[in-house]
mmCIF file of N, CA and C in Angstrom:
data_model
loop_
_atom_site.group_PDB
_atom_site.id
_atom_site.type_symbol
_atom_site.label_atom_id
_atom_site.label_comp_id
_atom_site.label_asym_id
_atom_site.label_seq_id
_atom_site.Cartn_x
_atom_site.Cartn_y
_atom_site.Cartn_z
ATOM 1 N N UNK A 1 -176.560 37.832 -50.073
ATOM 2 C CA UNK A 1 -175.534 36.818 -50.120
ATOM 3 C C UNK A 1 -174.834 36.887 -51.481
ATOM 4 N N UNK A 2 -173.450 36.784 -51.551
ATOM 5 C CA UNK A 2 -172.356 37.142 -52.678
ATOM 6 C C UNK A 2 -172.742 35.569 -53.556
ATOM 7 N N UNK A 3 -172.712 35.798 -55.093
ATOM 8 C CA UNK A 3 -173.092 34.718 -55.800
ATOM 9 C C UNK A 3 -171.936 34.115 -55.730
ATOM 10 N N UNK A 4 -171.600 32.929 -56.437
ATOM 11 C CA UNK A 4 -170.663 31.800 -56.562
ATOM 12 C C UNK A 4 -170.042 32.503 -57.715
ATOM 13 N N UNK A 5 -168.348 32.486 -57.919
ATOM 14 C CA UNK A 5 -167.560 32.943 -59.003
ATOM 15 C C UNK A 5 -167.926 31.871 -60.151
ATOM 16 N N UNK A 6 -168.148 32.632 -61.203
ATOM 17 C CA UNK A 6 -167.737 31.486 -62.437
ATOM 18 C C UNK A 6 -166.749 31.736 -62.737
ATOM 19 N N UNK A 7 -166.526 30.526 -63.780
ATOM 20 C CA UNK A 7 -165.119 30.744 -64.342
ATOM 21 C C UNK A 7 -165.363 30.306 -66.125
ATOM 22 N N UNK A 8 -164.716 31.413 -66.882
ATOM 23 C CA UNK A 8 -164.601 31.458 -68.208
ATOM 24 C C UNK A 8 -162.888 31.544 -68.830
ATOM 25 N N UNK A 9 -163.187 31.056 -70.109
ATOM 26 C CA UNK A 9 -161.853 31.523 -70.756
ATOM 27 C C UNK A 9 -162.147 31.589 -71.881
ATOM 28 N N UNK A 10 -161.074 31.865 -72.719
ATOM 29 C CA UNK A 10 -161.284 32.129 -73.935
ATOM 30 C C UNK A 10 -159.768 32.938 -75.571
ATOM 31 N N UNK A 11 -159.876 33.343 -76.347
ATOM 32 C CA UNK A 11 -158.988 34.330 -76.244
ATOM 33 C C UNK A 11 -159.055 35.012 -76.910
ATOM 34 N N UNK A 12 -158.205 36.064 -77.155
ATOM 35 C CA UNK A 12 -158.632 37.352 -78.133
ATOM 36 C C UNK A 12 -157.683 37.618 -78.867
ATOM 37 N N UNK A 13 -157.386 38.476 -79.926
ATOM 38 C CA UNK A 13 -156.481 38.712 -80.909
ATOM 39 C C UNK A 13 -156.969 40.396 -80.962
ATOM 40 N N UNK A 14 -155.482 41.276 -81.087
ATOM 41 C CA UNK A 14 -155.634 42.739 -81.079
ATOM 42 C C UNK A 14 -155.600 43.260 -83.120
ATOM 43 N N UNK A 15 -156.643 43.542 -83.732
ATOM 44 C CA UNK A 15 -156.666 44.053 -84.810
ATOM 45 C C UNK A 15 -155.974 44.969 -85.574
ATOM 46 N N UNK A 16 -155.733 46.310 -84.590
ATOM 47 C CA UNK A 16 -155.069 47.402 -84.659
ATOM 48 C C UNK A 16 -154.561 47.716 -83.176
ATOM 49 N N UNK A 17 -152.861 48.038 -83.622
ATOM 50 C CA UNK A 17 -152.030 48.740 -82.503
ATOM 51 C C UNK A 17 -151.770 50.304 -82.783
ATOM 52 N N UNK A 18 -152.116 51.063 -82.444
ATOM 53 C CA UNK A 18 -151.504 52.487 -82.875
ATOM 54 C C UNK A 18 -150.915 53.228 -81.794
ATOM 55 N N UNK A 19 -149.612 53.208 -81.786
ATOM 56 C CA UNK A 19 -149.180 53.302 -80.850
ATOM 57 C C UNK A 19 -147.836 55.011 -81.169
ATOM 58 N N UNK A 20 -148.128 56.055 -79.620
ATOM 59 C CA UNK A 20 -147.375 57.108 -80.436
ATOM 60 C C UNK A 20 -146.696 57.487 -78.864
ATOM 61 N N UNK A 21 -145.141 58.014 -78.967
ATOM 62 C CA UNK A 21 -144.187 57.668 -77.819
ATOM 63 C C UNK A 21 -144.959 59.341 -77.472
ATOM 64 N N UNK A 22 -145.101 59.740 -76.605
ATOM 65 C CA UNK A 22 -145.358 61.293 -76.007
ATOM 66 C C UNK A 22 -144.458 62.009 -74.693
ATOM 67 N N UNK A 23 -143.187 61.060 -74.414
ATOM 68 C CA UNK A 23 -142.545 61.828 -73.421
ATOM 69 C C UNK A 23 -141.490 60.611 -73.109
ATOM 70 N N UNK A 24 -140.211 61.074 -73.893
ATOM 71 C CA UNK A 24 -138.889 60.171 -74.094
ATOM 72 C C UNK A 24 -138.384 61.002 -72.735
ATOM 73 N N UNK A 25 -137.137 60.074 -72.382
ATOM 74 C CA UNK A 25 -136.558 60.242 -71.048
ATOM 75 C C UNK A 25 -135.911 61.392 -70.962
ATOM 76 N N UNK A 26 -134.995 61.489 -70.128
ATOM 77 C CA UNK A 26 -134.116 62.810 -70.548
ATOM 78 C C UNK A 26 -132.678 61.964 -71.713
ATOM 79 N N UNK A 27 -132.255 63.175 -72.622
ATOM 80 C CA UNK A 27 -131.521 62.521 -73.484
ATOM 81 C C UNK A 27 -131.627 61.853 -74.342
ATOM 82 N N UNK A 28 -133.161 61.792 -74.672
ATOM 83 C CA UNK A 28 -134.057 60.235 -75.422
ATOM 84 C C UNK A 28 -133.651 59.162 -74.994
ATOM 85 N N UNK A 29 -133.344 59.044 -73.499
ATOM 86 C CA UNK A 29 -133.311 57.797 -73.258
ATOM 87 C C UNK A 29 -134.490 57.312 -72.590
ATOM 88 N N UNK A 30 -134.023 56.518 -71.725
ATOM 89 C CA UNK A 30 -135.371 55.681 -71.220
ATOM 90 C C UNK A 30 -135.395 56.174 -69.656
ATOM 91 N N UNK A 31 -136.531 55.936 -68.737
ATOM 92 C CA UNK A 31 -137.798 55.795 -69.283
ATOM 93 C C UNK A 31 -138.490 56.512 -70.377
ATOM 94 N N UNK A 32 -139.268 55.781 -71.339
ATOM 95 C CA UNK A 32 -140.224 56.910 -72.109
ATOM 96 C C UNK A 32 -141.696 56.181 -71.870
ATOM 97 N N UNK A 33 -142.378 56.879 -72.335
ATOM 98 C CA UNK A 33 -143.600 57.053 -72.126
ATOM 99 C C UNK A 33 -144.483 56.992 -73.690
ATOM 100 N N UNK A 34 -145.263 56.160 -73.734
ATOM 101 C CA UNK A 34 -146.200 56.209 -74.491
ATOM 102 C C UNK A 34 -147.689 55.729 -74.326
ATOM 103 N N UNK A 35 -148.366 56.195 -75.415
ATOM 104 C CA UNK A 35 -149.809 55.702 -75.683
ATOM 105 C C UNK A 35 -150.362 55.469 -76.606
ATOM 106 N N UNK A 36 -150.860 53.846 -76.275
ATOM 107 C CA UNK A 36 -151.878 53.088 -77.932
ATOM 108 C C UNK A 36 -152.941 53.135 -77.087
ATOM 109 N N UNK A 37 -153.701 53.143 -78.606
ATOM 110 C CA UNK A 37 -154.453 52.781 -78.930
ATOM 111 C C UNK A 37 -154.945 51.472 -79.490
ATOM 112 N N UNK A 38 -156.032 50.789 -79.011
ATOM 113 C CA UNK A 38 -155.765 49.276 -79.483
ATOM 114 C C UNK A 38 -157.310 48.852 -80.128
ATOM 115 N N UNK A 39 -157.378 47.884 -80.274
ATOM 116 C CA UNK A 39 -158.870 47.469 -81.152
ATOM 117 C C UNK A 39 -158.433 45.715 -81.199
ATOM 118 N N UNK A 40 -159.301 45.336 -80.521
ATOM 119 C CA UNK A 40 -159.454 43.750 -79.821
ATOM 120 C C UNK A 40 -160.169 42.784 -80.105
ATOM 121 N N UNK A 41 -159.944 41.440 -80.335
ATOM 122 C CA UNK A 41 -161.544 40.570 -80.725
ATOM 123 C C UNK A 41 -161.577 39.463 -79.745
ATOM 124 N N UNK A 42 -162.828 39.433 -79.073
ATOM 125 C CA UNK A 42 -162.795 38.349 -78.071
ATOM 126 C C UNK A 42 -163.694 37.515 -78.661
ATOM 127 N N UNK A 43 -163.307 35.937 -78.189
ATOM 128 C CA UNK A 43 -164.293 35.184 -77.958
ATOM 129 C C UNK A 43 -163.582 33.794 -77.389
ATOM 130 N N UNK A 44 -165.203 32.992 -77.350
ATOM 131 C CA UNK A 44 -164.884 32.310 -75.778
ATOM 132 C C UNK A 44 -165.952 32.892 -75.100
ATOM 133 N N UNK A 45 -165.653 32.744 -73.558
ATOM 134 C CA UNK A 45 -166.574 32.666 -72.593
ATOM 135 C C UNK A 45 -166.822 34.542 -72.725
ATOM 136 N N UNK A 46 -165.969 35.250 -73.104
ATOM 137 C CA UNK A 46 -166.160 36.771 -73.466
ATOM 138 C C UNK A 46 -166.474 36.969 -75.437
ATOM 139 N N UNK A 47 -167.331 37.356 -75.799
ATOM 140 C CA UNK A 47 -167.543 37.105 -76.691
ATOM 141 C C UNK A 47 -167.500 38.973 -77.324
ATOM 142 N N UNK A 48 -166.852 39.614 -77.594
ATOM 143 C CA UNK A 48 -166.836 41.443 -78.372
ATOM 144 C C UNK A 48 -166.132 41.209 -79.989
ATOM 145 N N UNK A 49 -166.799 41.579 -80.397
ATOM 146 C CA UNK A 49 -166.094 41.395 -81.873
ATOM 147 C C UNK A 49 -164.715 42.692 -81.965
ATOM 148 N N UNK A 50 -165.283 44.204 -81.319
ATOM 149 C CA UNK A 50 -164.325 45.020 -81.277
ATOM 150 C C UNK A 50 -164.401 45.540 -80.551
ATOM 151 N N UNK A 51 -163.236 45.585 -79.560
ATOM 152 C CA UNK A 51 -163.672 46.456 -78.163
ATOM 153 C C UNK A 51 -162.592 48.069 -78.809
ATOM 154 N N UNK A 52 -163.140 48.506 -77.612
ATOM 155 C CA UNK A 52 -161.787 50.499 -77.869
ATOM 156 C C UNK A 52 -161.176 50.091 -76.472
ATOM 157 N N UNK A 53 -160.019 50.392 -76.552
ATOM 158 C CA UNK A 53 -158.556 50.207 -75.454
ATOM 159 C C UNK A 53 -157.934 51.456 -75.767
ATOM 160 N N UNK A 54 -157.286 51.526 -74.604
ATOM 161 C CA UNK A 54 -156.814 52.669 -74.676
ATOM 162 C C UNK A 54 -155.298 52.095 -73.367
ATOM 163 N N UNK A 55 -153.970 52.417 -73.766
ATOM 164 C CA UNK A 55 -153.179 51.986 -72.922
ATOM 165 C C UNK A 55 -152.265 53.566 -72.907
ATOM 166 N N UNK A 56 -151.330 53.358 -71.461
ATOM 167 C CA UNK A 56 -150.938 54.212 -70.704
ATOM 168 C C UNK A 56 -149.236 53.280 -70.586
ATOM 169 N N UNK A 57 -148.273 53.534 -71.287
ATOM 170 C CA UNK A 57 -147.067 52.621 -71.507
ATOM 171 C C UNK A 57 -145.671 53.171 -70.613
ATOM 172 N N UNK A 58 -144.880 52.684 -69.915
ATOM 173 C CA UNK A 58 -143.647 53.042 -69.617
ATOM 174 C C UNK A 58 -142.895 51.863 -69.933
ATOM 175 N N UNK A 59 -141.567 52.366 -70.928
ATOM 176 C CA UNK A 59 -140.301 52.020 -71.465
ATOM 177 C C UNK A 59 -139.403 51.611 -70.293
ATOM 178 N N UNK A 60 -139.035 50.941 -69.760
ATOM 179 C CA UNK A 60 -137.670 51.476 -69.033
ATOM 180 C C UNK A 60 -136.762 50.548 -68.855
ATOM 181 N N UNK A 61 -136.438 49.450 -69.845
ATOM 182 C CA UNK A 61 -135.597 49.145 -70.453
ATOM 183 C C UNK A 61 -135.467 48.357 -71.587
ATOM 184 N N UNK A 62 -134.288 47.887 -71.923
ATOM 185 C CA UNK A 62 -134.277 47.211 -73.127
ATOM 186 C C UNK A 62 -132.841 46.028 -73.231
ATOM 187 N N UNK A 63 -133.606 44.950 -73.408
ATOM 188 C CA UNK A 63 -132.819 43.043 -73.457
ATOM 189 C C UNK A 63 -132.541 42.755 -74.527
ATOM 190 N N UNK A 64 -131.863 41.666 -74.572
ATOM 191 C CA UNK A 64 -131.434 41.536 -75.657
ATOM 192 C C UNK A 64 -132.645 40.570 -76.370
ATOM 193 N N UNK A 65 -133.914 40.186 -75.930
ATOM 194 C CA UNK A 65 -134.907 39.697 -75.753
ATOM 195 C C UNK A 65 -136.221 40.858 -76.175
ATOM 196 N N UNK A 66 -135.775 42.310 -76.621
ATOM 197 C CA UNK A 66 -137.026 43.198 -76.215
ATOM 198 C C UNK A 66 -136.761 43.850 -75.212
ATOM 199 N N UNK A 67 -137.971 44.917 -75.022
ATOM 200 C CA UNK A 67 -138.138 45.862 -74.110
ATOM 201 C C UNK A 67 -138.555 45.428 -73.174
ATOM 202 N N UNK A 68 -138.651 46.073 -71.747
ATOM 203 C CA UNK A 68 -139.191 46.001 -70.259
ATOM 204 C C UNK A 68 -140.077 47.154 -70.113
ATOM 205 N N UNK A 69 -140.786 46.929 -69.432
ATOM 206 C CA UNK A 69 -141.650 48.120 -68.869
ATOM 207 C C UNK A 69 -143.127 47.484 -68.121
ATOM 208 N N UNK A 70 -143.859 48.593 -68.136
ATOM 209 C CA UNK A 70 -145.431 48.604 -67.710
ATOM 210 C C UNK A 70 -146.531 49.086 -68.211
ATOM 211 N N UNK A 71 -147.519 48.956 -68.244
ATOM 212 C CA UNK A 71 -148.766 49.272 -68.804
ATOM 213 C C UNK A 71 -150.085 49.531 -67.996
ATOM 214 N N UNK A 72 -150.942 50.411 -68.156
ATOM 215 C CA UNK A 72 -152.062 50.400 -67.691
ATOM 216 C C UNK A 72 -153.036 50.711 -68.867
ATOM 217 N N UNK A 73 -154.232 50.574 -68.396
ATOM 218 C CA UNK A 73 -155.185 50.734 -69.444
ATOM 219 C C UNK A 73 -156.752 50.434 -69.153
ATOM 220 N N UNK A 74 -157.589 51.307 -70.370
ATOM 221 C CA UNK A 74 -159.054 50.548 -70.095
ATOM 222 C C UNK A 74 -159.525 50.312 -71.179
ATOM 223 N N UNK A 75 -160.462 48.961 -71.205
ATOM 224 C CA UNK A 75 -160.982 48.711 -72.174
ATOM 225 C C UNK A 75 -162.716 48.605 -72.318
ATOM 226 N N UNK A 76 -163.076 48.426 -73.413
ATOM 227 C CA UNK A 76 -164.520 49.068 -72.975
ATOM 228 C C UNK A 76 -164.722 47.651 -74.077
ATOM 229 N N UNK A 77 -165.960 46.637 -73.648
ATOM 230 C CA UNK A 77 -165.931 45.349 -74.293
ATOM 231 C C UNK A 77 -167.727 45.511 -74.641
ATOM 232 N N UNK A 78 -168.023 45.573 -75.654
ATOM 233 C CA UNK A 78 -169.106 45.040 -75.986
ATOM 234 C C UNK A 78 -170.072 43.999 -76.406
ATOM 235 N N UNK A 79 -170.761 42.856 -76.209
ATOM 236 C CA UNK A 79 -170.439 41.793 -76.791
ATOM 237 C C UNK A 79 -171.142 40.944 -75.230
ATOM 238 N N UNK A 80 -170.782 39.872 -75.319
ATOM 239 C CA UNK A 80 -171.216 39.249 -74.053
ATOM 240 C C UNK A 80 -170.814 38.235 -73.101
ATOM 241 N N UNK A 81 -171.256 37.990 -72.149
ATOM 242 C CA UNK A 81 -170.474 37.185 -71.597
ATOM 243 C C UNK A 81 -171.448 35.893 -71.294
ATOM 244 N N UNK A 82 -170.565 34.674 -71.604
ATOM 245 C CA UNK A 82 -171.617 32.694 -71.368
ATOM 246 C C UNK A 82 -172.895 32.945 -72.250
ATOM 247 N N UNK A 83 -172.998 33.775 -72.991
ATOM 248 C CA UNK A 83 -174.213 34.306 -73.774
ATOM 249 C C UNK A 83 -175.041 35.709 -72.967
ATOM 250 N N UNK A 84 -174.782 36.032 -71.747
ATOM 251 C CA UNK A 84 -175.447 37.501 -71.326
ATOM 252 C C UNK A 84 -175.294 38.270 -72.281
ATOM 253 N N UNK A 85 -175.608 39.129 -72.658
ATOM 254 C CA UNK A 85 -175.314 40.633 -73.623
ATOM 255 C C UNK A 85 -175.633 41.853 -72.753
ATOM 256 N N UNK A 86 -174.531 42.308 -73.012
ATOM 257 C CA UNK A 86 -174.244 44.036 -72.790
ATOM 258 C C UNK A 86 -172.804 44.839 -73.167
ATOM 259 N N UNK A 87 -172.441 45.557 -71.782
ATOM 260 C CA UNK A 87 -171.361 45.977 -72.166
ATOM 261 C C UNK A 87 -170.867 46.398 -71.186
ATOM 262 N N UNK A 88 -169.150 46.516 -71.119
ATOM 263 C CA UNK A 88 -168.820 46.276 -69.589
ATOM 264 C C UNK A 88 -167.495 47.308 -69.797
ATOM 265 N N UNK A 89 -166.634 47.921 -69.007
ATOM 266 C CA UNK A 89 -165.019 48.357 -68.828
ATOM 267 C C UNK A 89 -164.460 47.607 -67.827
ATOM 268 N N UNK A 90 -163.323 47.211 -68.988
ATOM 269 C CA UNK A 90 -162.172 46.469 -67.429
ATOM 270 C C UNK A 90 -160.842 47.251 -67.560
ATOM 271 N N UNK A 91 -160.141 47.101 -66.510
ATOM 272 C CA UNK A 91 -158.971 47.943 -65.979
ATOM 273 C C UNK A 91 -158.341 47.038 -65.892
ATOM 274 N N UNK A 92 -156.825 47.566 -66.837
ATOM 275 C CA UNK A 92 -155.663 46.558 -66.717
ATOM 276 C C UNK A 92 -154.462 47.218 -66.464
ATOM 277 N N UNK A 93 -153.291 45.987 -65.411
ATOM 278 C CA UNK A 93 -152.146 46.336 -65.507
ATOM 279 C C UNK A 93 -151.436 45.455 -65.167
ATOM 280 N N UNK A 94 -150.449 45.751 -66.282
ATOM 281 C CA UNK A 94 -149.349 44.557 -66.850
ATOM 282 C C UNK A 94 -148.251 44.789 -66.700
ATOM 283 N N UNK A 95 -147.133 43.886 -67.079
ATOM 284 C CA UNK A 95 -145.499 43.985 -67.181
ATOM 285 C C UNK A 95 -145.031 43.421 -68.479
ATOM 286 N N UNK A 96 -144.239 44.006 -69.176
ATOM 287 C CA UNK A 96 -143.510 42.791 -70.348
ATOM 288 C C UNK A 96 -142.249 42.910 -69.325
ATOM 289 N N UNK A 97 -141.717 41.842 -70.210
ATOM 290 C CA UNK A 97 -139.822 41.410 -70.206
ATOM 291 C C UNK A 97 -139.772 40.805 -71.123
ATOM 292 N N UNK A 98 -138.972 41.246 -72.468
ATOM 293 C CA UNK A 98 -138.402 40.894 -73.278
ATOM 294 C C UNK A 98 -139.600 40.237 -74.346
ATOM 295 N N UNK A 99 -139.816 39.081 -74.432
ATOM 296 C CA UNK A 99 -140.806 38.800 -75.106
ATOM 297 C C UNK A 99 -142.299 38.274 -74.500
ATOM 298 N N UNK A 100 -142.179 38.019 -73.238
ATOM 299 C CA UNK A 100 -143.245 38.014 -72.561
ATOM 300 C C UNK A 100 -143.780 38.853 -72.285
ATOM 301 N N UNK A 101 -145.275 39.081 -72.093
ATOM 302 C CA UNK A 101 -146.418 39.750 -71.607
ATOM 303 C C UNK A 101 -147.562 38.754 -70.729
ATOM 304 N N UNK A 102 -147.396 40.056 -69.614
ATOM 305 C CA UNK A 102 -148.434 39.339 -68.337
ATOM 306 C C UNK A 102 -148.996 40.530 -67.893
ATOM 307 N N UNK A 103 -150.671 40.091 -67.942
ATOM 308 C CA UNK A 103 -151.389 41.034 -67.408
ATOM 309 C C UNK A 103 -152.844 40.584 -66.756
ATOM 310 N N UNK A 104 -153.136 41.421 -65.529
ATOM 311 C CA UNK A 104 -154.310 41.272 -64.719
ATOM 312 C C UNK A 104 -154.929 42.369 -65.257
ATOM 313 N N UNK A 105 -156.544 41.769 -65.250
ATOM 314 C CA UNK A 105 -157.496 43.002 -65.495
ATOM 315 C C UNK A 105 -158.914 42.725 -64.185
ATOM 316 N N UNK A 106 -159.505 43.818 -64.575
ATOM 317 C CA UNK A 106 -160.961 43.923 -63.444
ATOM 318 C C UNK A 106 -161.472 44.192 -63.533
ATOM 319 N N UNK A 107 -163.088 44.214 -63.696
ATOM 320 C CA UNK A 107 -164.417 45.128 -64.030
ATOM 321 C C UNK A 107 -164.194 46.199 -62.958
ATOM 322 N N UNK A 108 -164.415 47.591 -63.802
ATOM 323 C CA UNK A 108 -164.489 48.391 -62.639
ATOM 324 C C UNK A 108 -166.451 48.642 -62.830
ATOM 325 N N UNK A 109 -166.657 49.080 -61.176
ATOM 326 C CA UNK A 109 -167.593 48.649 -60.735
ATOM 327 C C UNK A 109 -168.504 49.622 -61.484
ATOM 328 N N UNK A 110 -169.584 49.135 -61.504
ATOM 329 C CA UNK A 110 -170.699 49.973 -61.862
ATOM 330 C C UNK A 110 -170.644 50.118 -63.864
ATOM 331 N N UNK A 111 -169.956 49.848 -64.268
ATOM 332 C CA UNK A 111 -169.756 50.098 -65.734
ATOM 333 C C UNK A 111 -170.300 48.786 -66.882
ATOM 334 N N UNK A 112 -170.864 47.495 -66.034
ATOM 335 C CA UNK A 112 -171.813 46.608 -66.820
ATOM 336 C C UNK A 112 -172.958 47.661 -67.117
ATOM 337 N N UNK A 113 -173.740 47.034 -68.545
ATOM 338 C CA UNK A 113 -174.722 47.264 -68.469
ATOM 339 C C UNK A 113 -175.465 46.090 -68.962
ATOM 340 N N UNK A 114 -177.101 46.243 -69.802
ATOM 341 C CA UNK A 114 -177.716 45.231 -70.185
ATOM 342 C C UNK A 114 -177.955 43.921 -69.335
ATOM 343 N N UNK A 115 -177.627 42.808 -69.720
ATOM 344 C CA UNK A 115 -178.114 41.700 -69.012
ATOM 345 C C UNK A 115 -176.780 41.391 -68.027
ATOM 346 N N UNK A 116 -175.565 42.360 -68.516
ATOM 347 C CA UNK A 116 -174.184 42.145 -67.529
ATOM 348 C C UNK A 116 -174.345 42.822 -66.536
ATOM 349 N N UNK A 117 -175.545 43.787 -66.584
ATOM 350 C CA UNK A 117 -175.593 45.174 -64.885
ATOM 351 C C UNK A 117 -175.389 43.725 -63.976
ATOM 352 N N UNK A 118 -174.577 44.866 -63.414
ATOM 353 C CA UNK A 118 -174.170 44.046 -61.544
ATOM 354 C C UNK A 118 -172.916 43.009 -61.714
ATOM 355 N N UNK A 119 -172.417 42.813 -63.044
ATOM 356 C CA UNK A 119 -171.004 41.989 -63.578
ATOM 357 C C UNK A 119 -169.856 42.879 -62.436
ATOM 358 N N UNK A 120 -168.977 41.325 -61.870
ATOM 359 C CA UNK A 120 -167.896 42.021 -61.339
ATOM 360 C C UNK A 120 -167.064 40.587 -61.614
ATOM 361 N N UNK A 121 -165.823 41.168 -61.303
ATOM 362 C CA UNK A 121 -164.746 39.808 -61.798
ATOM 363 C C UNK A 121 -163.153 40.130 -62.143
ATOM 364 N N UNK A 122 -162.718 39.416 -62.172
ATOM 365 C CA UNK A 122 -161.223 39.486 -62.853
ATOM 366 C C UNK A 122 -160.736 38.654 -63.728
ATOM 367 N N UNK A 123 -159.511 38.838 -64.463
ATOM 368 C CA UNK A 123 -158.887 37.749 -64.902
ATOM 369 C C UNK A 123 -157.549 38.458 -65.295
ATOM 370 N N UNK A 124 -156.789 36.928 -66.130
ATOM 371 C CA UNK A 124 -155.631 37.914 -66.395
ATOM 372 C C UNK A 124 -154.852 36.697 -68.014
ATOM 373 N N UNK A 125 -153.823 37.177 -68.482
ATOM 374 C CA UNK A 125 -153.451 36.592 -69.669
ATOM 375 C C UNK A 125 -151.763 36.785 -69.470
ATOM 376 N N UNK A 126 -151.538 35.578 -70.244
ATOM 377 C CA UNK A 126 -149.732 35.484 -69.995
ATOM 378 C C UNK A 126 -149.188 35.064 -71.727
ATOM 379 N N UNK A 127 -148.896 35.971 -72.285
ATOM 380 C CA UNK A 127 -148.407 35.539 -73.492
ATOM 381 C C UNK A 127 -146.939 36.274 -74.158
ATOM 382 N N UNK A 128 -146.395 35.371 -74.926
ATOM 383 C CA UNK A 128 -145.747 35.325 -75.931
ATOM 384 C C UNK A 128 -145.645 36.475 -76.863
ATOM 385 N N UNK A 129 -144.942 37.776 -77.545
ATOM 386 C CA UNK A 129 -145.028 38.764 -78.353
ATOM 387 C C UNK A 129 -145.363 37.984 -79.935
ATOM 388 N N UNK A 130 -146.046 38.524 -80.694
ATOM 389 C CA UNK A 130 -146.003 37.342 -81.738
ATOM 390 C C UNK A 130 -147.390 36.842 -81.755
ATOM 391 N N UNK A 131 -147.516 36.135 -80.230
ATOM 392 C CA UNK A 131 -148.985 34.995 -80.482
ATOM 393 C C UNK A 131 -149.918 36.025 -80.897
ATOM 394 N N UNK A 132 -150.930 35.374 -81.776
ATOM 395 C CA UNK A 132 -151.837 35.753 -82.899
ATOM 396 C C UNK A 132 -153.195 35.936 -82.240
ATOM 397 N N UNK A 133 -153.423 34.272 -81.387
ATOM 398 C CA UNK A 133 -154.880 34.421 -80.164
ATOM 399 C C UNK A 133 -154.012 34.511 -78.957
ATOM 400 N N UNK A 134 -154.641 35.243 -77.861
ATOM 401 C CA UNK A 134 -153.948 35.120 -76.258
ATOM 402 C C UNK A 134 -155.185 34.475 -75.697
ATOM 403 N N UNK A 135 -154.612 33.121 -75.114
ATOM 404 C CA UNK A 135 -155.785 33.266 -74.019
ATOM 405 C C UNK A 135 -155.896 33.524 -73.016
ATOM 406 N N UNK A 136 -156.775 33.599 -72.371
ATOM 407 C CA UNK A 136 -157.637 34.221 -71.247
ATOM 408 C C UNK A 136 -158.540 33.648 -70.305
ATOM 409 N N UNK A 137 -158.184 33.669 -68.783
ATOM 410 C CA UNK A 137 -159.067 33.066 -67.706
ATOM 411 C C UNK A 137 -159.821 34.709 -67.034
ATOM 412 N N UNK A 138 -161.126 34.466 -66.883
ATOM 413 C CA UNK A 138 -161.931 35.531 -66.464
ATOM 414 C C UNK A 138 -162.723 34.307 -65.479
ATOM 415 N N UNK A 139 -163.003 34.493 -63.482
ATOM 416 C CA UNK A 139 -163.843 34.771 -63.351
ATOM 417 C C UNK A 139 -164.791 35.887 -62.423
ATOM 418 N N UNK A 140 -165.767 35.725 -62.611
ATOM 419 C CA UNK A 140 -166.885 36.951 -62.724
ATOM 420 C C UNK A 140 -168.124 35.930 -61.634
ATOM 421 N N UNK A 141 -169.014 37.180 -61.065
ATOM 422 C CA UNK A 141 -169.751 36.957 -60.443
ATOM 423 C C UNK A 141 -171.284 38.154 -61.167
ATOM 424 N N UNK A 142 -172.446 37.993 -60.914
ATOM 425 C CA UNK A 142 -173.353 38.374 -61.714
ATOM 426 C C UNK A 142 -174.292 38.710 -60.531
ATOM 427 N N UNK A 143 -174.670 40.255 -60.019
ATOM 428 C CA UNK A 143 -175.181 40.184 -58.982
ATOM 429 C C UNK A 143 -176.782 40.430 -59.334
#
């Protein structure tokens, strides 16, 4: 029988962005293509002091507000969750427009370990370019 979802939140702040464009459009225009590198601090109901991210970026346009595009990515969180300890990867994918950012993420399966083995769940974050903490609704089930 499937456990009952919890529900956590919390929020995180990104330390380091390193971010490098690897395939501009034709003409250097847009779409282009890039990839950061990121370094994250959670806490809250997710608690990692530094996770490794890794994002997968498309450009493909630009407001008078900022850029548009999409993102994918994985992040690898160490640290714990309501107090469990281990370590987990979640899979994300997002949209900006202009100065907003919105993104869903997901444990992919099998990649808890420690007291998180058998962690599955989602969540997702809606923020502002700029904001310093984002927060964050995650919930998760613990099999």
């Amino acid at each position: 029988m499937p456990s009952t979802p919890l529900t956590t939140n919390g929020s995180f702040t990104y330390a380091q962005w390193e971010e490098k464009t690897i395939g501009p459009g034709p003409d250097d225009r847009l779409p282009r293509l890039a990839h950061a590198t990121v370094t994250n601090g959670f806490s809250g109901g997710i608690e990692a002091d530094s996770t490794l991210c890794e994002y997968s970026i498309v450009y493909t346009g630009e407001g008078e507000s900022g850029p548009f595009g999409t993102f994918t990515g994985l992040e690898l969180l160490s640290g714990s969750v309501d107090g469990r300890e281990g370590t987990f990867v979640v899979e994300e994918r997002g949209h900006f427009e202009g100065t907003t950012v919105r993104c869903e993420f997901e444990v992919v399966a099998g990649s808890a370990t420690g007291r998180l083995t058998g962690l599955g769940g989602s969540g997702s974050f809606t923020t502002e370019r700029g904001t310093r903490a984002i927060p964050y609704t995650f919930a998760y089930t613990l099999d």
